XYZ file of C-alpha atoms in Angstrom:
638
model
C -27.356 134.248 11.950
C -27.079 133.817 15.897
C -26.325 129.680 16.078
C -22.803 129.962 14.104
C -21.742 132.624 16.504
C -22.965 131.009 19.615
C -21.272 127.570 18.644
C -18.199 129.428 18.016
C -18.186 131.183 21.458
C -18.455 127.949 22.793
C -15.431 126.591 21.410
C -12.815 128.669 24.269
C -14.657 126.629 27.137
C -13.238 123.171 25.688
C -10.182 121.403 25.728
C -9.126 120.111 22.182
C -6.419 117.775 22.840
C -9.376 116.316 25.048
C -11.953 116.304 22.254
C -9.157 114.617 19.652
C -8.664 111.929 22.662
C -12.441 111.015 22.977
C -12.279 111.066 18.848
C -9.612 108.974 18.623
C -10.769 106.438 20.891
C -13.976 106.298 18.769
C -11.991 104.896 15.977
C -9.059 102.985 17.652
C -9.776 99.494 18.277
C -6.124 98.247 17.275
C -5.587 95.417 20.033
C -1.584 95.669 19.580
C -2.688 99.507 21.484
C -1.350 100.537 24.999
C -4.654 101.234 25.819
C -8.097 100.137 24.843
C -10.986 102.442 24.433
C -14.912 102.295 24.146
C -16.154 102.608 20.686
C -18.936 104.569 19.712
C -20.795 101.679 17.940
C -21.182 99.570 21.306
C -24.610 101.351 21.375
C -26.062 103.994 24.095
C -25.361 103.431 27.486
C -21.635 102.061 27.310
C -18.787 104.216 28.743
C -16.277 105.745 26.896
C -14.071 105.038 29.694
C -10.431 104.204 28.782
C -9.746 99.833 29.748
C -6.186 99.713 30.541
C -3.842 96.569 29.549
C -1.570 94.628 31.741
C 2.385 94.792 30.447
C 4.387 91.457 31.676
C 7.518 94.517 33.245
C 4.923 95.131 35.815
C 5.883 92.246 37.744
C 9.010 94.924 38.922
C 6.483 96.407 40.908
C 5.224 93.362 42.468
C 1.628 92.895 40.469
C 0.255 90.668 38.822
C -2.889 90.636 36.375
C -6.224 88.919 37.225
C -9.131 88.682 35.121
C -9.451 88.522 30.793
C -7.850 91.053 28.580
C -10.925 93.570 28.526
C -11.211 93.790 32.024
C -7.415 93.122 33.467
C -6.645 94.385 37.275
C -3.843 94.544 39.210
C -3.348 92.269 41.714
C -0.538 92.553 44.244
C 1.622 89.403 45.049
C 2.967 90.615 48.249
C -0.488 91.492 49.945
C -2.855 90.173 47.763
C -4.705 93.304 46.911
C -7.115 94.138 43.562
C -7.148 97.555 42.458
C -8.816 99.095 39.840
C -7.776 98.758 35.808
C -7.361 102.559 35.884
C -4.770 101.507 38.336
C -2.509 100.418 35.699
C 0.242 102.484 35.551
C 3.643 102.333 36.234
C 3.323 105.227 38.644
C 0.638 104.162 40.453
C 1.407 100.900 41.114
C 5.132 101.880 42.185
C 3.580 104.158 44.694
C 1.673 101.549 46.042
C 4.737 99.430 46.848
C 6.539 102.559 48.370
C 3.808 103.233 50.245
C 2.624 99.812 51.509
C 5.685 97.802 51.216
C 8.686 100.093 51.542
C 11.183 97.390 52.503
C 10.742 95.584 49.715
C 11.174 98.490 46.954
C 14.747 97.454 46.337
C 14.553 93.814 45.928
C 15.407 92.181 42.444
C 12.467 91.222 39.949
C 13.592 87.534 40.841
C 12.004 88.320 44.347
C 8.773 88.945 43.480
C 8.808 86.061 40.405
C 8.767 83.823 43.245
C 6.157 85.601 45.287
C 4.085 85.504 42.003
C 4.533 81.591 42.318
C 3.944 81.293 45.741
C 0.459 83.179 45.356
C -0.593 80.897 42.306
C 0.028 77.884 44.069
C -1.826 79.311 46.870
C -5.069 80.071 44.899
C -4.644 76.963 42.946
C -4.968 75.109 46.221
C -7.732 76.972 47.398
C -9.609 76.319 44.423
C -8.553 72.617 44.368
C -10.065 72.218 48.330
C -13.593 74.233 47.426
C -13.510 71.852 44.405
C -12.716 68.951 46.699
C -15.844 69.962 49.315
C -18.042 70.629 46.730
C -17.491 67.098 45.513
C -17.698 65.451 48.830
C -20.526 67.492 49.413
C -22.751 66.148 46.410
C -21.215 62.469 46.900
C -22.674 63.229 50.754
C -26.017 64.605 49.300
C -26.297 61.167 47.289
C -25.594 59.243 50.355
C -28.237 60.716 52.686
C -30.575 60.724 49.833
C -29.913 56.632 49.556
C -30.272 56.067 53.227
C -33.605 58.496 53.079
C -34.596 55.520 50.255
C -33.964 52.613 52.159
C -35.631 53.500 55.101
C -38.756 54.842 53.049
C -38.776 57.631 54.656
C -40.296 60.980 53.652
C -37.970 63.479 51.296
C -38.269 66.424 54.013
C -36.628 64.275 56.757
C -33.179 64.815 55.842
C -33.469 68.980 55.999
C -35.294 68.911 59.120
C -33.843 66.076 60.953
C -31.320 64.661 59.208
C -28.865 67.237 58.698
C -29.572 69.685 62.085
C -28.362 65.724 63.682
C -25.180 65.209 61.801
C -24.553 68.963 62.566
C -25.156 69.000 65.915
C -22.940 65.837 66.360
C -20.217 67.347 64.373
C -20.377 70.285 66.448
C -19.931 68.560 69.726
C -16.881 66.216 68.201
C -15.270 68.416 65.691
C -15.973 72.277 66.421
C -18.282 74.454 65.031
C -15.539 75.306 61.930
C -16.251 71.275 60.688
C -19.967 71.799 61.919
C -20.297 74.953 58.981
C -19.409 72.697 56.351
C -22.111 70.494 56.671
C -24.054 73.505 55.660
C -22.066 72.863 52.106
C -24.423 69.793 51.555
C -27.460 69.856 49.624
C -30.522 68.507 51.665
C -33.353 69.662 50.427
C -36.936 68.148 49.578
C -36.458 68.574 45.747
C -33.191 68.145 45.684
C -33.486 64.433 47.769
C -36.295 63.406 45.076
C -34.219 64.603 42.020
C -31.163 62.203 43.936
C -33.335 59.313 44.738
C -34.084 59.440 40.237
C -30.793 59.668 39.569
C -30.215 56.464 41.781
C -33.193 54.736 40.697
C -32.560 55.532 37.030
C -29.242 54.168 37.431
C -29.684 50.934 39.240
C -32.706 50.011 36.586
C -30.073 50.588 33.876
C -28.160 48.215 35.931
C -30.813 45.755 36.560
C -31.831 45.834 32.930
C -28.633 45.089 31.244
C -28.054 42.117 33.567
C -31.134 40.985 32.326
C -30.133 41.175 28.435
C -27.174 39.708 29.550
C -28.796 36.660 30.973
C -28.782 33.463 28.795
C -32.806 33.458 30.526
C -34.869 34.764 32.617
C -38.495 34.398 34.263
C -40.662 36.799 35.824
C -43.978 37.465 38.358
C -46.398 40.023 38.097
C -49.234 41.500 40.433
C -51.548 44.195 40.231
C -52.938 45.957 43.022
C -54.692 49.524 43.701
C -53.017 52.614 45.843
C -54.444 54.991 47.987
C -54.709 57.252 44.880
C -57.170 54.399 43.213
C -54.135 53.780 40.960
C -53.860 50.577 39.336
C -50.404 49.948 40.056
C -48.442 47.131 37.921
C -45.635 45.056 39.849
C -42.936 42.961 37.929
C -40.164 41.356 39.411
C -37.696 39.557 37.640
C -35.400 36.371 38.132
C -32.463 36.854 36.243
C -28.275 34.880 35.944
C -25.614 37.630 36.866
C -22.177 36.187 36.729
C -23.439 32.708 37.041
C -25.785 33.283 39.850
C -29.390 33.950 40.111
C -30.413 36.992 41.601
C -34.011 38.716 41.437
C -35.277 42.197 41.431
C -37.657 44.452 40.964
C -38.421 45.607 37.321
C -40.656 48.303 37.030
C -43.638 49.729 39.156
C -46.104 50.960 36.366
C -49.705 52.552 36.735
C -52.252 51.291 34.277
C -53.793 54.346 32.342
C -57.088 52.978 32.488
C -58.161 49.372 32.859
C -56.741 46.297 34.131
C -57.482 43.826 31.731
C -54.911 40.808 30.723
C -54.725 43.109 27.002
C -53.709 46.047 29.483
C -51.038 44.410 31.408
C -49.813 43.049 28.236
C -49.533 46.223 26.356
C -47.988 48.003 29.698
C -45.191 45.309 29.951
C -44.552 44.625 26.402
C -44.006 48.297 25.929
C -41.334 48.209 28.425
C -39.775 45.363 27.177
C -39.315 46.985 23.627
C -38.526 50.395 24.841
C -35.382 48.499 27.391
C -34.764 46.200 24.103
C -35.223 43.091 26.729
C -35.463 39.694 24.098
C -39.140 37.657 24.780
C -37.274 34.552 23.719
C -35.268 34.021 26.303
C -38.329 34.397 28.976
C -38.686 30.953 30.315
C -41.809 31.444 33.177
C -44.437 33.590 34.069
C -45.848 33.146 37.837
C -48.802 34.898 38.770
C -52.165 34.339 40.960
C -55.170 33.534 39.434
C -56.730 36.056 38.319
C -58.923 35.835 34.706
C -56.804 39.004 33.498
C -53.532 36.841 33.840
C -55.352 33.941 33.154
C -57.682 33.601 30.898
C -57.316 31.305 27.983
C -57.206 33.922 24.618
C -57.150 37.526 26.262
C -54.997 36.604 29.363
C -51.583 38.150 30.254
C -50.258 34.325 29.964
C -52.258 33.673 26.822
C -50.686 36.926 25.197
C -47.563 36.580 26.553
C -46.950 32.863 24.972
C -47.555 34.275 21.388
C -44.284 36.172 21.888
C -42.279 34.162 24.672
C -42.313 30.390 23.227
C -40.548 28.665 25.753
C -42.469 30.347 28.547
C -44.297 28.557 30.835
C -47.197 29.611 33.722
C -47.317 28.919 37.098
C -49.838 29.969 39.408
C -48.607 31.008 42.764
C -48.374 28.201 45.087
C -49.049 30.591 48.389
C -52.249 31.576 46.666
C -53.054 28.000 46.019
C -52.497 27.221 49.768
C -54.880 29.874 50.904
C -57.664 29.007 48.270
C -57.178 24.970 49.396
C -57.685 25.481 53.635
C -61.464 27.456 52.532
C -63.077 24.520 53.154
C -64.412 22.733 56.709
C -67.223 21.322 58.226
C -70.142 23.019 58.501
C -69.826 23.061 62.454
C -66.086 23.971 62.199
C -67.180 26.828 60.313
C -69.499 28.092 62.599
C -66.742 27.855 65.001
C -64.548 30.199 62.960
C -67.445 32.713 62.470
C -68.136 33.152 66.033
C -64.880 34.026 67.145
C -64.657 36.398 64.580
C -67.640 38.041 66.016
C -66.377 37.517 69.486
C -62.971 39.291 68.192
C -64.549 41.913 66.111
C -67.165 42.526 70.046
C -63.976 43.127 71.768
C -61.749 45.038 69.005
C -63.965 47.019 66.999
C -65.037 48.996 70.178
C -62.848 51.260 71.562
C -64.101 51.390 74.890
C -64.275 47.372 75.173
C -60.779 47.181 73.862
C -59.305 49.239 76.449
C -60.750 47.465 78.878
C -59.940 44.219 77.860
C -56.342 45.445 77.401
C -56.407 46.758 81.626
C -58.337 43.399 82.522
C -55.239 41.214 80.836
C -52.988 43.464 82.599
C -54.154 42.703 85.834
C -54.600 39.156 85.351
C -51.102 38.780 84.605
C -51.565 37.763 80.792
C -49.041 36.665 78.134
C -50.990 39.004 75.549
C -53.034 42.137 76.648
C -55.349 42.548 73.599
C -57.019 40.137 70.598
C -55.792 40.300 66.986
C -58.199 41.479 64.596
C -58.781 39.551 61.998
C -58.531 39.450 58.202
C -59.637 37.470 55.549
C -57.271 38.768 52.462
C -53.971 38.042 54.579
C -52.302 34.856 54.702
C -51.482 34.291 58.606
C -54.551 36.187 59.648
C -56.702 33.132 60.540
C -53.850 31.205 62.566
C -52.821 34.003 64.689
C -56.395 35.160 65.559
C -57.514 31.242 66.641
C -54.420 30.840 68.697
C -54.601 34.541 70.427
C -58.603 33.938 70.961
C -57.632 30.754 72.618
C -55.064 32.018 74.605
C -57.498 34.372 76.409
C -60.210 32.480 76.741
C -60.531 32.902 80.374
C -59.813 36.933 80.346
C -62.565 36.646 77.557
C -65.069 35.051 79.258
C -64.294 37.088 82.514
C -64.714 40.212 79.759
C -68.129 38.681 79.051
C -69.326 38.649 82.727
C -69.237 42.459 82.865
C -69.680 43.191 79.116
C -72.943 41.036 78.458
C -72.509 39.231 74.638
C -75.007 36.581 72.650
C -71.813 34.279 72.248
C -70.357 34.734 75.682
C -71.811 30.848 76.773
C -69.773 29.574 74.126
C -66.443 30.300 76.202
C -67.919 28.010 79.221
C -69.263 25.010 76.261
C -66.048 22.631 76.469
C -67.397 21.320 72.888
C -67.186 24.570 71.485
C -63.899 25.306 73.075
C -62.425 21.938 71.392
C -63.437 22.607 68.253
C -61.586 25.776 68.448
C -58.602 24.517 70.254
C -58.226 22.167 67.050
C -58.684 25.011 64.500
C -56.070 26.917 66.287
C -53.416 24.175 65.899
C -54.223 23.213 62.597
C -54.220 26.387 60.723
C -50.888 27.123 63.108
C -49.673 24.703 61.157
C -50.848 25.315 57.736
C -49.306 28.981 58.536
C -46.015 26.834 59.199
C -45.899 25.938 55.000
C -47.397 29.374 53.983
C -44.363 30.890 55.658
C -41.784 28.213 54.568
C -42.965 29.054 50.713
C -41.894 32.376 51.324
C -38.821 33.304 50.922
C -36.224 34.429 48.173
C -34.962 31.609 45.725
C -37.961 29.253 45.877
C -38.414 26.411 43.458
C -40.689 24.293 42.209
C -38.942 21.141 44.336
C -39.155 23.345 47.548
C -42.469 23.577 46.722
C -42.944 20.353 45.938
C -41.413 18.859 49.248
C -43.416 20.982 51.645
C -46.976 20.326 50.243
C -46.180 16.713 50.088
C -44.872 16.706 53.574
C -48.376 18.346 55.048
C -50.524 15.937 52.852
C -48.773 12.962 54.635
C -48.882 14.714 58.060
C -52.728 15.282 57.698
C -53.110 11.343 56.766
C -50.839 10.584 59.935
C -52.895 13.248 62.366
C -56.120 11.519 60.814
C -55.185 7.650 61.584
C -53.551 9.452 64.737
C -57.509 10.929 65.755
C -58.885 7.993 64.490
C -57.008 5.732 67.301
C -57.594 8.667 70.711
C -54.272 10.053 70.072
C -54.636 14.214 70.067
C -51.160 14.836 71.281
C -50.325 16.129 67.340
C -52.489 19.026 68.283
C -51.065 20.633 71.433
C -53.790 22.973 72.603
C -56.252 20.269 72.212
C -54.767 17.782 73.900
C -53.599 20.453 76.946
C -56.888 21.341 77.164
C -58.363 17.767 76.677
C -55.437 17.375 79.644
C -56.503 20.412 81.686
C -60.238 19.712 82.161
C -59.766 15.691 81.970
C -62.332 15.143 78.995
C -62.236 12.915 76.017
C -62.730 14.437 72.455
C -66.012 14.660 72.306
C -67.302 12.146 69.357
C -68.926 14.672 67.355
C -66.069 16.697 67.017
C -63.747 13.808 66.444
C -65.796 13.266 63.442
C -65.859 16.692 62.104
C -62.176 17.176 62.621
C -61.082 13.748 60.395
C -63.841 14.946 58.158
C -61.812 18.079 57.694
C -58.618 16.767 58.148
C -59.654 14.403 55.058
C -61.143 17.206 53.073
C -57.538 19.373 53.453
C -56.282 16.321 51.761
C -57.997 16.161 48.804
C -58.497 20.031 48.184
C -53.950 20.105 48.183
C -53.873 17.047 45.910
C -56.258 19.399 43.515
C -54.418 22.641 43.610
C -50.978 20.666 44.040
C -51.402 17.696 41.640
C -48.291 15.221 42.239
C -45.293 15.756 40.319
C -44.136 13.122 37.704
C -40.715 11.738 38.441
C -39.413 12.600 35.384
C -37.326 15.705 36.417
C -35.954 13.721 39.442
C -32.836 13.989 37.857
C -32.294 17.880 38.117
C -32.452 17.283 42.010
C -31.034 13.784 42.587
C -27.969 14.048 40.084
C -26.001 11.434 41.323
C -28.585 8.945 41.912
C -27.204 5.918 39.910
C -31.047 5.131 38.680
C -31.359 8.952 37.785
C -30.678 8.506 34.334
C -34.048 6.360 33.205
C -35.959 9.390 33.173
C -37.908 9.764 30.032
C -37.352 13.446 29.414
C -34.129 12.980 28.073
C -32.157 11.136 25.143
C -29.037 9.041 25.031
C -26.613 11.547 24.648
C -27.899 13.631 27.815
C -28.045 11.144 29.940
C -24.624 9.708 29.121
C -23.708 13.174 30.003
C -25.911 13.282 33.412
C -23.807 9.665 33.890
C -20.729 11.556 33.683
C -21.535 14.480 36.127
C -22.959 11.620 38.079
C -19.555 10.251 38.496
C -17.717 13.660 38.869
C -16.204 13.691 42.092
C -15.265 17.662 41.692
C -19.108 18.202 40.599
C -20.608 15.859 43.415
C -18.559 18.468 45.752
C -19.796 21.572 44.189
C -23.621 20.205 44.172
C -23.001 19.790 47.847
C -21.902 23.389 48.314
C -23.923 25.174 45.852
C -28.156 25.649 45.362
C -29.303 23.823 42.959
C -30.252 26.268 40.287
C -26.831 27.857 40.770
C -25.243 24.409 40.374
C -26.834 23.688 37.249
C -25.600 27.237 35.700
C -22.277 26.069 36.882
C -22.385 23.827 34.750
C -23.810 25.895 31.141
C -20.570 26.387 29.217
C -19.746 22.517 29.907
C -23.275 20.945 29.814
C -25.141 23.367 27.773
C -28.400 21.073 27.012
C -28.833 19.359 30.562
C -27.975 23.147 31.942
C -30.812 24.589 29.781
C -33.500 22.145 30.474
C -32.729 22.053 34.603
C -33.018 25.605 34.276
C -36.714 25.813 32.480
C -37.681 23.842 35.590
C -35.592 25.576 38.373
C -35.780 29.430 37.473
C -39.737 30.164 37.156
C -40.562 31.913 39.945
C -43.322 29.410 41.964
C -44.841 32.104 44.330
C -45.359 35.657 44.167
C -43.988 36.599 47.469
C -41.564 39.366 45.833
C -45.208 41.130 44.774
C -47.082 40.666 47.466
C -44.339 42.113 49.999
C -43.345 44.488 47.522
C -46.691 45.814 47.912
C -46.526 46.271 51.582
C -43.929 47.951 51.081
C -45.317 50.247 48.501
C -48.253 51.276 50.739
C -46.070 52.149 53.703
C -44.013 54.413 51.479
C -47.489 56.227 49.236
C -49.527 56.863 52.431
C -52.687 59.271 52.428
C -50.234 62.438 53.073
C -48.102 61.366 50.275
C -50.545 60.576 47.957
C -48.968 62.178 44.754
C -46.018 60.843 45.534
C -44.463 58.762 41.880
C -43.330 55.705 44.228
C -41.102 54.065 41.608
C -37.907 55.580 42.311
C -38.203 55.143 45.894
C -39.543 51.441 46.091
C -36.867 49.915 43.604
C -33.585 51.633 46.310
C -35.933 50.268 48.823
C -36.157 46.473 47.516
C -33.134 46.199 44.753
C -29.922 44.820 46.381
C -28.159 46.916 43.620
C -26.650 49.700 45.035
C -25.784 52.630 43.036
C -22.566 53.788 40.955
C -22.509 56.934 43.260
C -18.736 57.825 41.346
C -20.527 57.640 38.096
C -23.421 59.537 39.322
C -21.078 62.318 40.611
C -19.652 62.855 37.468
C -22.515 63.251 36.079
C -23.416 66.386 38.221
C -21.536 69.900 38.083
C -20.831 70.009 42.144
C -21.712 72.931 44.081
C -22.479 73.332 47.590
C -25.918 74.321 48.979
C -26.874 78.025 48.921
């Protein structure tokens, strides 16, 4: 047949000692060999190149292996250069140090031991700096990413502003070499968000171990809707932290679906079990008063008590301010209503408001434009009286060229008194809604204030009642101004009020027993006749009564913190001064938390899981950055 002869003529044309080389290799996988070889097994594709080994005598020749055992290359310790594993031979590589170093062909093995050495420490060095820059670079990333939190500011500021900034400064101070490496830092949108977690995540873990640490705790809770119509769940906490009290913000929760008191229950109970935070030790719950906190079997409270037993329920004492100043006389009320409308005229048009704000220029006023008001905010009703009465004559001058049904009410001196009066007296009820807000306020605080306005308003009535007006400034500089009496009418109306404000505090603010007098006068000799206590405690309240070392610290410290002071010595008086002192009486934290919320989740951020953000924005906790850096495998930004 042809095919034997054919594959025999083919034979001549091929080296053999090649052919038993390639065969050889096929089977030789020994890794004691000089030389390792492809096998035929790795599967199609794979060379059957021969892979070279480095031999420790090469250092003669001044190189040095880099890379693993498969894939060794020469590296030269004199210049530093990588050539190729087929490279490895002694020929070749003593060519390449006649050829490129010639003066050094003679020098002892010694010689280029030490250049090996040299080299190592220089590329362990260079490792150890991009190691160290990488590091700074991701505690830097961290750092921005916090400051990007606590201003609430939007993720994409720091790659667009942020960083071309700290660039361009460290260009102009340092050089452009120190301005590149503030390219090494990681700035980006996503990255910023995943930072802000990881520092959010780790200052709730914080938060929320001080708070199983605490001997007790209390809490306040408000729910509110976003710009995303979700029903967003507040809950700060007052907790003891190395014998202080410090508060913070919990957890910012959405509710699924509704928001009744079984919701809100089942929302914060589920956080409490999943963080393993003990009911027991709960000692108040302050909230406003709504029927899903407070209604008397389904209520937040209600719930809440079957699994807290020493809790107690306090409704917030700002909310109980603004729901006791809703009622006047009927012509006081007309009063308010009409400048609203004269307000709302002015503000609600833009035209008129412009013009009103160039008229005040040009009359040389202390304000150039009304407030507007509203009825949900606290101070709204004050400010609004006081500004409208401010610029009553740039109103009425307004008027002249801007005809309006109310304008004749800005030349009736009546009408003008009446409002004069309801812009010093809700001045001054703003006065205690701002002085119950406010970090660390208790019940007493409370307690003092409302007491001292209900004996003002008896003082400014028997005051009215005799001619005297100078308790009410811009009545009486207006009374002044225009040389009037107050006219009798409105002297009646305003005592009627002033009466009424009196009676509707003593219902929301009922007058406080003197049996906890003790907590606050504790070295009062007649202190220790209060009922709430037995003979033991108050021989012991006798003999912190007689401290002087205690009397000192009272002095010094708050009173709640004073009271923890004294836990480990005083453990029963400690306890029970503490179920009065650490409930939360307002929920200020909420409300401003809130505002704070809605300035961070606008309408162009309306996706945007606030959580993380909110709690670096509020907590006073700052962040283990160290233990957050370990955490991450640093690189620089690509």
């Amino acid at each position: 047949s042809q095919e034997p002869q054919h594959s025999i003529s083919m034979d001549k044309w091929l080296k053999k000692e090649s052919v038993k080389t390639l065969e050889s290799a096929s089977v030789s996988s020994s890794p004691h060999c000089g030389k390792s070889k492809s096998n035929d097994h790795d599967g199609p594709g794979k060379s059957l190149t021969k892979k070279r080994k480095y031999d420790d005598d090469y250092i003669k020749y001044g190189f040095t292996c880099i890379g693993d055992q498969e894939h060794a290359k020469p590296l030269c310790v004199i210049c530093g250069d990588v050539l190729a594993n087929s490279s490895l031979k002694p020929s070749l590589l003593r060519r390449h140090l006649e050829t490129r170093h010639a003066a050094q062909l003679d020098k002892p093995v010694d010689f280029f031991k030490r250049k090996l050495a040299e080299k190592k420490s220089d590329i362990t060095s260079f490792i150890s700096k991009a190691s160290t820059d990488n590091e700074n670079a991701l505690k830097a990333s961290y750092r921005v990413s916090y400051r990007v939190a606590k201003a609430s500011e939007a993720h994409t500021i720091a790659e667009s502003l942020i960083g071309p900034c700290i660039k361009d400064v460290v260009h102009c101070m340092l050089g452009e070499k120190a301005a590149k490496r503030i390219d090494m830092v990681p700035l980006s949108n996503n990255t910023l968000s995943r930072r802000i977690n990881d520092m959010s995540n780790n200052v709730e873990t914080t938060i929320v171990h001080r708070v199983k640490n605490s001997p007790y705790y209390a809490i306040q809770l408000d729910e509110s809707t976003d710009v995303a119509n979700l029903a967003i769940l507040l809950l700060f906490v007052r907790y003891v932290n190395e014998g202080m009290v410090e508060e913070d913000l919990l957890f910012c929760r959405p509710l699924e679906e509704r928001t009744t008191g079984e919701d809100i229950f089942n929302l914060t109970n589920a956080y409490f079990q999943e963080k393993e935070i003990d009911w027991s030790r709960c000692l108040g719950i302050c909230t406003d008063g709504a029927t899903s906190m407070t209604g008397k079997y389904t209520g937040f409270v209600a719930r809440t008590k079957k699994v807290a037993s020493k809790v107690s329920w306090t409704h917030c004492s700002i909310h109980r301010q603004a729901l006791a100043t809703k009622r006047m006389p009927e012509e006081l009320k007309e009063v308010l209503d009409n400048a609203v409308k004269m307000v709302n005229f002015i503000k609600s048009r833009p035209t008129n408001s412009r013009i009103f704000h160039v008229l005040c220029e040009e009359m040389g006023s202390i304000h150039d434009c009304l407030l507007t008001h509203t009825e949900v905010r606290w101070l709204s009703r004050g400010k609004i009286l006081v500004r409208l009465f401010e610029l009553r004559i740039e109103i009425l001058v307004f008027f002249n060229s801007h005809p309006f049904h109310l304008a004749s009410c800005m030349e009736n001196h009546v009408w003008l008194q009446r409002l004069a009066y309801l812009a010093d007296i809700f001045s001054r009820i703003n006065d205690l809604n701002l002085s119950l807000q406010g970090l660390n306020i208790t019940v007493f605080n409370v307690q003092e204030r409302v007491e001292s306005l209900i004996k003002k308003l008896q003082f400014w009535e028997s005051c009215l009642e005799n001619n005297q007006t100078e308790c009410f400034s811009n009545l009486h500089d207006f009374l002044a101004e225009h040389k009037l009496q107050l006219d009798q009418c409105t002297k009646t109306n305003i005592i009627a009020h002033l009466k009424g404000l009196c009676t509707t505090f003593r219902e929301y603010f009922p007058a406080m027993s003197g049996d906890n007098d003790w907590i606050r006068n504790t070295f009062d000799d007649t202190t220790f006749s209060t009922q709430i206590l037995n003979t033991k405690e108050k021989e012991k309240l006798i003999e912190i009564s007689c401290d002087y070392e205690l009397k000192r610290s009272f002095r010094n410290l708050s009173l709640i913190n004073f009271w923890l002071s004294l836990r480990n010595e005083y453990p029963f008086l400690a306890e029970k001064a503490a179920a009065v002192l650490l409930p939360f009486s307002t929920t200020y934290l909420c409300e401003k938390a809130f505002s704070s919320y809605a300035h961070l989740k606008t309408k162009y951020r309306n996706r945007l899981d606030a959580e993380p953000d909110l709690r670096l924005y509020l907590s006073p906790v700052v962040p283990d950055f160290q233990e957050l850096c370990r955490a991450k495998q640093a690189h620089p930004s690509h």
